[in-house]
Amino acid sequence: EAQVTQNPRYLITVTGKKLTVTCSQNMNHEYMSWYRQDPGLGLRQIYYSMNVEVTDKGDVPEGYKVSRKEKRNFPLILESPSPNQTSLYFCASSPYIGGAKNIQYFGAGTRLSVL
Amino acid sequence: AQSVSQHNHHVILSEAASLELGCNYSYGGTVNLFWYVQYPGQHLQLLLKYFSGDPLVKGIKGFEAEFIKSKFSFNLRKPSVQWSDTAEYFCAVKSGANNLFFGTGTRLTVIP
C-alpha cells in the first residue's frame, strides 16, 4: 500500500531535549516536505527536499533541521525544542519535481507537545 | 510572494444546506489549485484539483470547485451537506516548483 509513514504519532517532551520525527514514503517520490499546522494559521512549510541530499528552507525553518540521505526517508530534527514548537506536524511527498500534475500525499501527522 | 486566503474560518450548517467556501489566491502566473479535507483526527486528503481545462472541477463525495481566473478564486461547493462532511477544509495553490501554499483553513460543522 502506497503511504507516507510518520513516527511517532504523539510525543510529549521537555524544552531542550533533542528529538527526531521520522518520515518514510514507499512511492519512490523525489519530493518530500514537512509542514506544521497551527490553529488559525493553516499549514506552513518548514523544509522541503527536491531529491537526495537536496534540501531547502520553507516558510518557518527556524529551530528545525532535516536530512535526506535516502530517497525514502526525510527526518525532521529539533535540536533544542521549545514550547513554541508545540504543534501538529505533517510530512508529505510527491512524485514529479516541477511537474504540473503531481499531487502531494500526506502522512497521518505527529502531535508534538513541548513542556 | 504567493498567498492563499480563506475568508470563512468557521462555517456551521444544517444537514441538506448548500455549501460554498471561498478561496482566493495571489499569483499572476499559471497555477495548480487544490482543496484538501482533514476529518477530525486524520491527515489531509485530496478532495479535488484543477490543473487545466474545464474550470468546473468535480471531486469526491459530491464536492465541486470553480476556477475563476479573473477573480483569482477557486471556491468549493456542495449542493447538500451531510453530517459526515464535518471537517476542516484547506485550499492550496502550487505554481512553478513543487511547493504548496495553504490557506488557513475553514472549519465546517454540519448539524444533524
Short mmCIF file of C-alpha atoms in Angstrom, two decimals, chain A residues 3-111:
data_model
loop_
_atom_site.label_atom_id
_atom_site.label_comp_id
_atom_site.label_asym_id
_atom_site.label_seq_id
_atom_site.Cartn_x
_atom_site.Cartn_y
_atom_site.Cartn_z
CA GLN A 3 1.78 5.58 2.02
CA VAL A 4 3.70 8.22 3.94
CA THR A 5 4.54 6.99 7.43
CA GLN A 6 5.41 9.26 10.32
CA ASN A 7 6.65 8.24 13.73
CA PRO A 8 5.84 8.83 16.46
CA ARG A 9 2.20 9.88 16.17
CA TYR A 10 2.24 11.57 19.56
CA LEU A 11 5.17 12.94 21.52
CA ILE A 12 5.47 14.89 24.73
CA THR A 13 8.91 16.20 25.58
CA VAL A 14 10.64 18.90 27.61
CA THR A 15 12.39 22.04 26.49
CA GLY A 16 15.88 21.43 25.17
CA LYS A 17 15.71 17.66 24.73
CA LYS A 18 16.67 16.80 21.17
CA LEU A 19 14.13 14.79 19.21
CA THR A 20 13.64 13.37 15.74
CA VAL A 21 10.38 12.73 13.92
CA THR A 22 10.79 10.21 11.15
CA CYS A 23 9.06 10.23 7.80
CA SER A 24 9.22 7.47 5.23
CA GLN A 25 7.46 7.02 1.89
CA ASN A 26 7.28 3.89 -0.23
CA MET A 27 6.27 5.53 -3.51
CA ASN A 28 9.75 6.40 -4.79
CA HIS A 29 8.88 10.09 -4.68
CA GLU A 30 11.59 12.65 -5.32
CA TYR A 31 9.95 15.49 -3.43
CA MET A 32 9.31 15.47 0.32
CA SER A 33 8.23 18.22 2.66
CA TRP A 34 7.48 19.00 6.30
CA TYR A 35 4.63 21.24 7.45
CA ARG A 36 3.40 22.38 10.79
CA GLN A 37 -0.27 23.03 11.40
CA ASP A 38 -1.38 25.54 13.99
CA PRO A 39 -4.91 26.80 14.74
CA GLY A 40 -5.79 29.79 12.61
CA LEU A 41 -2.55 29.58 10.62
CA GLY A 42 -3.22 26.61 8.38
CA LEU A 43 -0.23 24.61 7.20
CA ARG A 44 3.14 26.26 6.92
CA GLN A 45 6.09 24.66 5.23
CA ILE A 46 9.17 24.06 7.36
CA TYR A 47 11.64 22.41 4.98
CA TYR A 48 11.44 20.56 1.73
CA SER A 49 13.65 18.32 -0.33
CA MET A 50 13.72 18.02 -4.10
CA ASN A 51 15.81 14.86 -4.03
CA VAL A 52 18.51 13.02 -2.11
CA GLU A 53 20.97 15.42 -0.48
CA VAL A 54 18.96 18.42 -1.72
CA THR A 55 17.06 20.30 0.98
CA ASP A 56 15.83 23.86 1.31
CA LYS A 57 14.06 26.10 3.79
CA GLY A 58 10.34 26.67 3.67
CA ASP A 59 8.47 29.48 5.36
CA VAL A 60 9.20 28.62 9.01
CA PRO A 61 12.55 26.77 9.21
CA GLU A 62 13.88 28.29 12.45
CA GLY A 63 14.57 25.70 15.13
CA TYR A 64 14.39 22.74 12.74
CA LYS A 65 16.82 20.65 10.74
CA VAL A 66 16.26 17.98 8.12
CA SER A 67 18.32 15.49 6.20
CA ARG A 68 17.74 13.47 3.04
CA LYS A 69 20.35 10.74 2.88
CA GLU A 70 17.99 8.28 1.24
CA LYS A 71 15.14 8.86 -1.14
CA ARG A 72 12.51 7.28 1.07
CA ASN A 73 13.37 8.98 4.37
CA PHE A 74 13.12 12.63 5.42
CA PRO A 75 13.51 13.03 9.19
CA LEU A 76 12.70 16.26 10.99
CA ILE A 77 15.11 17.14 13.78
CA LEU A 78 14.52 19.52 16.66
CA GLU A 79 17.92 20.06 18.26
CA SER A 80 16.60 22.06 21.21
CA PRO A 81 12.79 22.06 21.22
CA SER A 82 10.95 25.00 22.70
CA PRO A 83 7.28 25.38 23.71
CA ASN A 84 6.51 27.42 20.59
CA GLN A 85 7.23 24.28 18.57
CA THR A 86 4.24 22.57 20.11
CA SER A 87 2.23 21.79 17.01
CA LEU A 88 0.86 19.18 14.66
CA TYR A 89 3.43 18.15 12.07
CA PHE A 90 2.78 16.62 8.68
CA CYS A 91 5.18 15.05 6.26
CA ALA A 92 4.24 14.94 2.57
CA SER A 93 5.70 13.56 -0.62
CA SER A 94 5.00 13.86 -4.32
CA PRO A 95 6.36 12.23 -7.47
CA TYR A 96 7.48 14.78 -10.01
CA ILE A 97 9.91 17.57 -9.50
CA GLY A 98 8.41 20.70 -11.03
CA GLY A 99 5.75 18.66 -12.80
CA ALA A 100 2.35 20.24 -13.22
CA LYS A 101 0.29 17.19 -12.46
CA ASN A 102 1.80 15.90 -9.26
CA ILE A 103 -0.13 15.64 -6.02
CA GLN A 104 1.23 15.69 -2.50
CA TYR A 105 0.41 12.75 -0.26
CA PHE A 106 0.35 13.39 3.46
CA GLY A 107 1.32 11.32 6.46
CA ALA A 108 -1.01 10.83 9.43
CA GLY A 109 0.62 13.60 11.44
CA THR A 110 2.70 13.86 14.60
CA ARG A 111 1.30 15.79 17.51
#
